[in-house]
GROMACS .gro file of C-alpha atoms in nm:
model
  348
    1MET     CA    1   0.006  -0.006  -0.014
    2ASN     CA    2   0.104   0.387  -0.084
    3LYS     CA    3   0.243   0.517   0.246
    4ILE     CA    4   0.179   0.887   0.113
    5LYS     CA    5  -0.128   1.068   0.059
    6ASN     CA    6  -0.160   1.260  -0.234
    7GLN     CA    7   0.018   1.555  -0.235
    8ALA     CA    8  -0.057   1.842  -0.441
    9ARG     CA    9   0.328   1.931  -0.492
   10PRO     CA   10   0.572   1.669  -0.380
   11VAL     CA   11   0.879   1.782  -0.172
   12PHE     CA   12   1.221   1.645  -0.165
   13PRO     CA   13   1.275   1.433   0.147
   14PHE     CA   14   1.493   1.612   0.436
   15THR     CA   15   1.675   1.275   0.547
   16ALA     CA   16   1.749   1.239   0.136
   17ILE     CA   17   1.978   1.496   0.135
   18ILE     CA   18   2.336   1.420   0.107
   19GLY     CA   19   2.560   1.605   0.286
   20GLN     CA   20   2.556   2.018   0.438
   21GLU     CA   21   2.520   1.822   0.782
   22GLU     CA   22   2.583   2.213   0.942
   23MET     CA   23   2.246   2.372   0.756
   24LYS     CA   24   2.059   2.078   0.857
   25LEU     CA   25   2.151   2.041   1.207
   26ALA     CA   26   2.109   2.460   1.254
   27LEU     CA   27   1.760   2.393   1.106
   28VAL     CA   28   1.705   2.113   1.304
   29LEU     CA   29   1.714   2.295   1.620
   30ASN     CA   30   1.568   2.579   1.564
   31VAL     CA   31   1.258   2.392   1.476
   32ILE     CA   32   1.291   2.212   1.844
   33ASP     CA   33   1.335   2.521   1.987
   34PRO     CA   34   1.234   2.839   1.788
   35LYS     CA   35   1.412   3.061   2.032
   36ILE     CA   36   1.739   3.004   1.900
   37GLY     CA   37   1.627   3.321   1.647
   38GLY     CA   38   1.692   3.173   1.318
   39VAL     CA   39   1.940   3.054   1.075
   40MET     CA   40   2.117   3.242   0.820
   41ILE     CA   41   2.252   3.012   0.546
   42MET     CA   42   2.543   3.200   0.362
   43GLY     CA   43   2.684   2.940   0.058
   44ASP     CA   44   2.757   2.932  -0.330
   45ARG     CA   45   2.411   2.879  -0.559
   46GLY     CA   46   2.287   2.584  -0.677
   47THR     CA   47   2.387   2.425  -0.311
   48GLY     CA   48   2.047   2.314  -0.207
   49LYS     CA   49   1.974   2.594   0.008
   50SER     CA   50   1.579   2.635  -0.075
   51THR     CA   51   1.508   2.282  -0.104
   52THR     CA   52   1.645   2.164   0.243
   53ILE     CA   53   1.438   2.448   0.388
   54ARG     CA   54   1.099   2.351   0.193
   55ALA     CA   55   1.192   1.974   0.311
   56ILE     CA   56   1.247   2.043   0.707
   57ALA     CA   57   0.883   2.195   0.698
   58ASP     CA   58   0.717   1.925   0.471
   59LEU     CA   59   0.880   1.677   0.774
   60LEU     CA   60   0.749   1.876   1.096
   61PRO     CA   61   0.418   1.742   1.203
   62GLU     CA   62   0.064   1.871   1.163
   63ILE     CA   63  -0.010   2.189   1.379
   64GLU     CA   64  -0.352   2.241   1.557
   65VAL     CA   65  -0.509   2.574   1.485
   66VAL     CA   66  -0.845   2.732   1.538
   67SER     CA   67  -1.059   2.731   1.222
   68ASP     CA   68  -1.142   2.991   1.004
   69ASP     CA   69  -0.858   3.188   1.193
   70MET     CA   70  -0.590   3.411   1.017
   71PHE     CA   71  -0.298   3.369   1.214
   72ASN     CA   72  -0.300   3.005   1.283
   73SER     CA   73  -0.397   3.039   1.597
   74ASP     CA   74  -0.379   2.745   1.938
   75ALA     CA   75  -0.628   2.726   2.074
   76TYR     CA   76  -0.440   2.590   2.402
   77ASP     CA   77  -0.107   2.818   2.389
   78TYR     CA   78  -0.216   3.226   2.489
   79ASP     CA   79   0.185   3.320   2.321
   80VAL     CA   80   0.057   3.195   2.000
   81MET     CA   81  -0.331   3.302   1.993
   82SER     CA   82  -0.471   3.610   1.863
   83ASP     CA   83  -0.690   3.829   2.058
   84VAL     CA   84  -1.025   3.749   1.886
   85VAL     CA   85  -0.973   3.396   1.993
   86LYS     CA   86  -0.878   3.494   2.364
   87GLN     CA   87  -1.188   3.718   2.357
   88GLN     CA   88  -1.344   3.421   2.195
   89ILE     CA   89  -1.243   3.225   2.542
   90GLU     CA   90  -1.320   3.492   2.784
   91ASN     CA   91  -1.657   3.491   2.627
   92LYS     CA   92  -1.696   3.139   2.629
   93VAL     CA   93  -1.775   3.088   2.268
   94ASP     CA   94  -1.724   2.800   2.107
   95PHE     CA   95  -1.489   2.733   1.843
   96THR     CA   96  -1.356   2.444   1.610
   97THR     CA   97  -1.031   2.355   1.538
   98GLN     CA   98  -0.837   2.172   1.218
   99PHE     CA   99  -0.508   2.021   1.171
  100ILE     CA  100  -0.290   2.221   0.925
  101LYS     CA  101   0.094   2.163   0.789
  102VAL     CA  102   0.335   2.346   0.950
  103PRO     CA  103   0.331   2.685   0.730
  104MET     CA  104   0.594   2.792   0.453
  105VAL     CA  105   0.599   3.109   0.400
  106ASP     CA  106   0.852   3.304   0.124
  107LEU     CA  107   0.946   3.649   0.132
  108PRO     CA  108   1.007   3.758  -0.221
  109LEU     CA  109   1.236   4.019  -0.283
  110GLY     CA  110   1.033   4.299  -0.426
  111ALA     CA  111   0.802   4.290  -0.109
  112THR     CA  112   0.655   4.597   0.022
  113GLU     CA  113   0.617   4.681   0.459
  114ASP     CA  114   0.256   4.621   0.374
  115ARG     CA  115   0.302   4.256   0.234
  116LEU     CA  116   0.450   4.213   0.513
  117CYS     CA  117   0.307   4.374   0.814
  118GLY     CA  118  -0.075   4.366   0.659
  119THR     CA  119  -0.273   4.619   0.610
  120ILE     CA  120  -0.563   4.829   0.826
  121ASP     CA  121  -0.881   4.915   0.632
  122ILE     CA  122  -0.907   5.298   0.750
  123GLU     CA  123  -1.200   5.394   0.536
  124LYS     CA  124  -1.429   5.063   0.667
  125ALA     CA  125  -1.233   5.161   1.042
  126LEU     CA  126  -1.375   5.537   0.998
  127ASN     CA  127  -1.719   5.466   0.835
  128GLU     CA  128  -1.826   5.170   1.007
  129GLY     CA  129  -1.633   5.148   1.307
  130ILE     CA  130  -1.477   4.759   1.243
  131LYS     CA  131  -1.122   4.709   1.258
  132SER     CA  132  -1.057   4.564   0.957
  133PHE     CA  133  -0.745   4.411   0.894
  134GLU     CA  134  -0.568   4.265   0.589
  135PRO     CA  135  -0.301   4.009   0.726
  136GLY     CA  136   0.030   3.984   0.548
  137LEU     CA  137   0.313   3.743   0.573
  138LEU     CA  138   0.394   3.783   0.941
  139ALA     CA  139   0.033   3.626   1.008
  140LYS     CA  140   0.059   3.351   0.785
  141ALA     CA  141   0.390   3.293   0.890
  142ASN     CA  142   0.320   3.247   1.278
  143ARG     CA  143   0.393   2.852   1.405
  144GLY     CA  144   0.575   2.783   1.068
  145ILE     CA  145   0.864   2.906   0.868
  146LEU     CA  146   0.916   3.238   0.727
  147TYR     CA  147   1.228   3.177   0.431
  148VAL     CA  148   1.381   3.491   0.275
  149ASP     CA  149   1.607   3.379  -0.013
  150GLU     CA  150   1.900   3.636  -0.093
  151VAL     CA  151   1.854   3.826   0.227
  152ASN     CA  152   2.147   4.040   0.209
  153LEU     CA  153   1.967   4.221  -0.112
  154LEU     CA  154   1.674   4.294   0.065
  155ASP     CA  155   1.612   4.627   0.234
  156ASP     CA  156   1.732   4.682   0.579
  157HIS     CA  157   1.405   4.860   0.699
  158LEU     CA  158   1.237   4.526   0.643
  159VAL     CA  159   1.474   4.290   0.800
  160ASP     CA  160   1.464   4.500   1.088
  161ILE     CA  161   1.107   4.434   1.109
  162LEU     CA  162   1.145   4.092   1.038
  163LEU     CA  163   1.382   4.025   1.292
  164ASP     CA  164   1.189   4.233   1.537
  165SER     CA  165   0.864   3.985   1.523
  166ALA     CA  166   1.096   3.679   1.505
  167ALA     CA  167   1.266   3.837   1.836
  168SER     CA  168   0.929   3.941   2.048
  169GLY     CA  169   0.679   3.677   1.873
  170TRP     CA  170   0.463   3.948   1.767
  171ASN     CA  171   0.353   4.174   1.499
  172THR     CA  172   0.198   4.546   1.554
  173VAL     CA  173   0.080   4.733   1.267
  174GLU     CA  174  -0.009   5.091   1.326
  175ARG     CA  175  -0.216   5.349   1.114
  176GLU     CA  176  -0.377   5.662   1.169
  177GLY     CA  177  -0.433   5.602   1.592
  178ILE     CA  178  -0.585   5.238   1.493
  179SER     CA  179  -0.327   4.940   1.633
  180ILE     CA  180  -0.356   4.590   1.557
  181ARG     CA  181  -0.144   4.361   1.684
  182HIS     CA  182  -0.122   3.983   1.611
  183PRO     CA  183   0.072   3.689   1.730
  184ALA     CA  184   0.405   3.650   1.466
  185ARG     CA  185   0.617   3.327   1.571
  186PHE     CA  186   0.806   3.158   1.340
  187VAL     CA  187   1.188   2.990   1.272
  188LEU     CA  188   1.288   3.271   1.062
  189VAL     CA  189   1.588   3.120   0.809
  190GLY     CA  190   1.771   3.363   0.562
  191SER     CA  191   1.998   3.255   0.267
  192GLY     CA  192   2.241   3.433   0.047
  193ASN     CA  193   2.554   3.424  -0.134
  194PRO     CA  194   2.846   3.610   0.015
  195GLU     CA  195   2.945   3.713  -0.345
  196GLU     CA  196   2.646   3.960  -0.369
  197GLY     CA  197   2.706   4.153  -0.069
  198GLU     CA  198   2.741   4.076   0.345
  199LEU     CA  199   2.452   4.183   0.550
  200ARG     CA  200   2.523   4.438   0.824
  201PRO     CA  201   2.688   4.334   1.095
  202GLN     CA  202   2.416   4.458   1.373
  203LEU     CA  203   2.144   4.265   1.169
  204LEU     CA  204   2.386   3.942   1.130
  205ASP     CA  205   2.410   3.946   1.433
  206ARG     CA  206   2.057   3.894   1.514
  207PHE     CA  207   2.017   3.552   1.349
  208GLY     CA  208   2.065   3.243   1.616
  209MET     CA  209   2.282   3.080   1.400
  210HIS     CA  210   2.514   3.079   1.109
  211ALA     CA  211   2.577   2.811   0.826
  212GLU     CA  212   2.778   2.781   0.634
  213ILE     CA  213   2.777   2.601   0.308
  214ARG     CA  214   3.006   2.431   0.048
  215THR     CA  215   2.990   2.326  -0.301
  216VAL     CA  216   3.056   1.953  -0.277
  217LYS     CA  217   3.402   1.864  -0.452
  218ASP     CA  218   3.409   1.504  -0.411
  219PRO     CA  219   3.320   1.355  -0.725
  220SER     CA  220   3.163   1.069  -0.620
  221LEU     CA  221   2.947   1.249  -0.347
  222ARG     CA  222   2.828   1.459  -0.651
  223VAL     CA  223   2.743   1.214  -0.878
  224GLN     CA  224   2.512   1.044  -0.562
  225ILE     CA  225   2.333   1.414  -0.523
  226VAL     CA  226   2.299   1.405  -0.892
  227GLU     CA  227   2.159   1.054  -0.895
  228GLN     CA  228   1.925   1.080  -0.602
  229ARG     CA  229   1.777   1.448  -0.741
  230THR     CA  230   1.682   1.242  -1.101
  231LYS     CA  231   1.544   0.989  -0.893
  232PHE     CA  232   1.313   1.222  -0.704
  233ASP     CA  233   1.236   1.454  -1.026
  234GLN     CA  234   1.181   1.082  -1.230
  235ASP     CA  235   0.885   0.942  -0.985
  236PRO     CA  236   0.865   1.125  -0.677
  237TYR     CA  237   0.614   0.906  -0.538
  238SER     CA  238   0.842   0.652  -0.500
  239CYS     CA  239   1.168   0.836  -0.347
  240ILE     CA  240   0.925   0.939  -0.100
  241ASN     CA  241   0.789   0.641   0.003
  242GLU     CA  242   1.204   0.448  -0.009
  243PHE     CA  243   1.259   0.769   0.293
  244TYR     CA  244   0.934   0.734   0.454
  245ASP     CA  245   1.067   0.550   0.735
  246LYS     CA  246   1.389   0.745   0.800
  247GLN     CA  247   1.138   1.059   0.787
  248SER     CA  248   0.882   0.890   1.029
  249ALA     CA  249   1.230   0.841   1.234
  250LEU     CA  250   1.335   1.197   1.292
  251LYS     CA  251   0.969   1.356   1.289
  252GLU     CA  252   0.952   1.130   1.599
  253SER     CA  253   1.288   1.251   1.740
  254ILE     CA  254   1.230   1.599   1.677
  255VAL     CA  255   0.889   1.579   1.877
  256LEU     CA  256   1.013   1.407   2.146
  257ALA     CA  257   1.312   1.655   2.164
  258GLN     CA  258   1.086   1.941   2.177
  259LYS     CA  259   0.874   1.789   2.477
  260LYS     CA  260   1.202   1.702   2.678
  261LEU     CA  261   1.346   2.044   2.596
  262ALA     CA  262   1.243   2.239   2.891
  263ASN     CA  263   1.356   1.962   3.150
  264VAL     CA  264   1.765   1.954   2.980
  265VAL     CA  265   2.006   2.127   3.238
  266ILE     CA  266   2.331   2.283   3.172
  267ASP     CA  267   2.588   2.274   3.462
  268TYR     CA  268   2.724   2.594   3.611
  269ASP     CA  269   3.098   2.514   3.487
  270LEU     CA  270   2.958   2.451   3.131
  271LYS     CA  271   2.802   2.808   3.130
  272VAL     CA  272   3.114   2.974   3.244
  273LYS     CA  273   3.324   2.841   3.004
  274ILE     CA  274   3.091   2.931   2.715
  275SER     CA  275   3.054   3.259   2.856
  276GLN     CA  276   3.465   3.259   2.855
  277ILE     CA  277   3.480   3.186   2.531
  278CYS     CA  278   3.254   3.478   2.379
  279GLY     CA  279   3.504   3.701   2.600
  280ILE     CA  280   3.808   3.571   2.432
  281LEU     CA  281   3.629   3.627   2.099
  282ASN     CA  282   3.561   3.957   2.202
  283VAL     CA  283   3.213   3.863   2.089
  284ASP     CA  284   2.968   4.206   2.128
  285GLY     CA  285   2.669   4.182   2.370
  286LEU     CA  286   2.539   3.865   2.514
  287ARG     CA  287   2.367   3.734   2.259
  288GLY     CA  288   2.627   3.496   2.185
  289ASP     CA  289   2.629   3.343   2.551
  290ILE     CA  290   2.251   3.301   2.546
  291VAL     CA  291   2.199   3.152   2.178
  292THR     CA  292   2.512   2.869   2.277
  293ASN     CA  293   2.317   2.772   2.619
  294ARG     CA  294   1.968   2.755   2.417
  295ALA     CA  295   2.142   2.589   2.127
  296ALA     CA  296   2.363   2.336   2.332
  297LYS     CA  297   2.025   2.250   2.489
  298ALA     CA  298   1.789   2.195   2.188
  299PHE     CA  299   2.097   1.959   2.085
  300ALA     CA  300   2.106   1.728   2.410
  301ALA     CA  301   1.735   1.699   2.375
  302TYR     CA  302   1.756   1.610   1.973
  303GLN     CA  303   2.015   1.318   2.152
  304ASN     CA  304   1.770   1.261   2.409
  305LYS     CA  305   1.970   1.374   2.679
  306ASP     CA  306   1.871   1.473   2.996
  307GLU     CA  307   2.223   1.723   3.040
  308VAL     CA  308   2.437   1.903   2.794
  309ASP     CA  309   2.775   1.795   2.800
  310VAL     CA  310   3.113   1.913   2.664
  311ASP     CA  311   3.088   1.739   2.285
  312ASP     CA  312   2.709   1.879   2.265
  313ILE     CA  313   2.871   2.241   2.309
  314LYS     CA  314   3.138   2.168   2.082
  315THR     CA  315   2.899   2.061   1.799
  316ILE     CA  316   2.656   2.375   1.800
  317ILE     CA  317   2.936   2.699   1.951
  318THR     CA  318   3.052   2.741   1.573
  319LEU     CA  319   2.707   2.748   1.458
  320CYS     CA  320   2.611   3.006   1.727
  321LEU     CA  321   2.936   3.207   1.731
  322ARG     CA  322   3.083   3.309   1.390
  323HIS     CA  323   2.899   3.524   1.286
  324ARG     CA  324   2.933   3.760   1.573
  325LEU     CA  325   3.301   3.814   1.528
  326ARG     CA  326   3.430   4.137   1.458
  327LYS     CA  327   3.582   4.175   1.091
  328ASP     CA  328   3.931   4.237   1.094
  329PRO     CA  329   4.012   4.286   0.712
  330LEU     CA  330   4.405   4.189   0.795
  331ASP     CA  331   4.320   3.816   0.918
  332THR     CA  332   4.371   3.502   0.721
  333ILE     CA  333   4.198   3.285   0.959
  334ASP     CA  334   3.827   3.252   0.879
  335SER     CA  335   3.596   3.337   1.184
  336GLY     CA  336   3.456   2.966   1.167
  337THR     CA  337   3.829   2.821   1.251
  338LYS     CA  338   3.913   3.125   1.538
  339VAL     CA  339   3.587   3.005   1.696
  340ASP     CA  340   3.725   2.626   1.694
  341LYS     CA  341   4.078   2.704   1.824
  342ILE     CA  342   3.975   2.870   2.133
  343VAL     CA  343   3.690   2.622   2.174
  344ASN     CA  344   3.960   2.342   2.181
  345GLU     CA  345   4.198   2.560   2.423
  346ILE     CA  346   3.910   2.619   2.717
  347LEU     CA  347   3.658   2.282   2.636
  348ILE     CA  348   3.903   2.016   2.714
   0.00000   0.00000   0.00000
């Protein structure tokens, strides 16, 4: 029997992606704990960035949302619930729920602020006294993934809005004295090609993790990747069926990690060592310390552990810190290597 439902558009399975381990790990950890703050993926063109991001969204279990709610509100969690649903609960009004796939929203490069944040219909508000709101992409992305390709080419003002919403979990639209706010909790994923320009350091620092991807050089691995992709293009459903068990196992371990996360602990001495590394590397602010602690806990939970150990920190710390180092034009080593060197000195 066919193990998959008929999808409108088949998505390449996440577990079928060969290589690019750094990017895959960063995405999985952000899905386990969205408060890590998103992922910036920088790398060459044609390295499977958007394929991988679509694949992780497709892999995730369906979420329960309030029916006919434009913000994908959770019926049980106040933090990701719209004000309308909160009022319904307070007034004991019944509503139905339904299960939907995790939203995956693409932000096009030419998007305007209204398209991103949504718009208030002023005419309706003045004439009829009704707060009429046309939701934007931030509303659609609530409880999902918001993907910005070529984020380094996006208008800085829009990047600021994106990062503020991702950090606070809310989007506020104000116009002519009328204000509407709604939940906007999402995993922000940006990708770009360094040849097309860098992101400003103050914006780069706001992304929780930074994965660097390179074109695979090994000829046999390249052949393997090409064959895998060709097989999928020729018969997507048999390829999806082939990876069904692996996909299910990964989905299950993500769900278990999400449940386990709140109880994972990190020893005080390890916290001190993380901060010591950040200090030696001259990382500005405390965001690096916070993200590294969060990511280490998410990684421990992903491995079904109750406590973070040194190896967990070694695995994730470069992803959390490499983009926070001050750029020195005279440096001959890249920032990732610099982080690794200090980590190996401190974490023995």
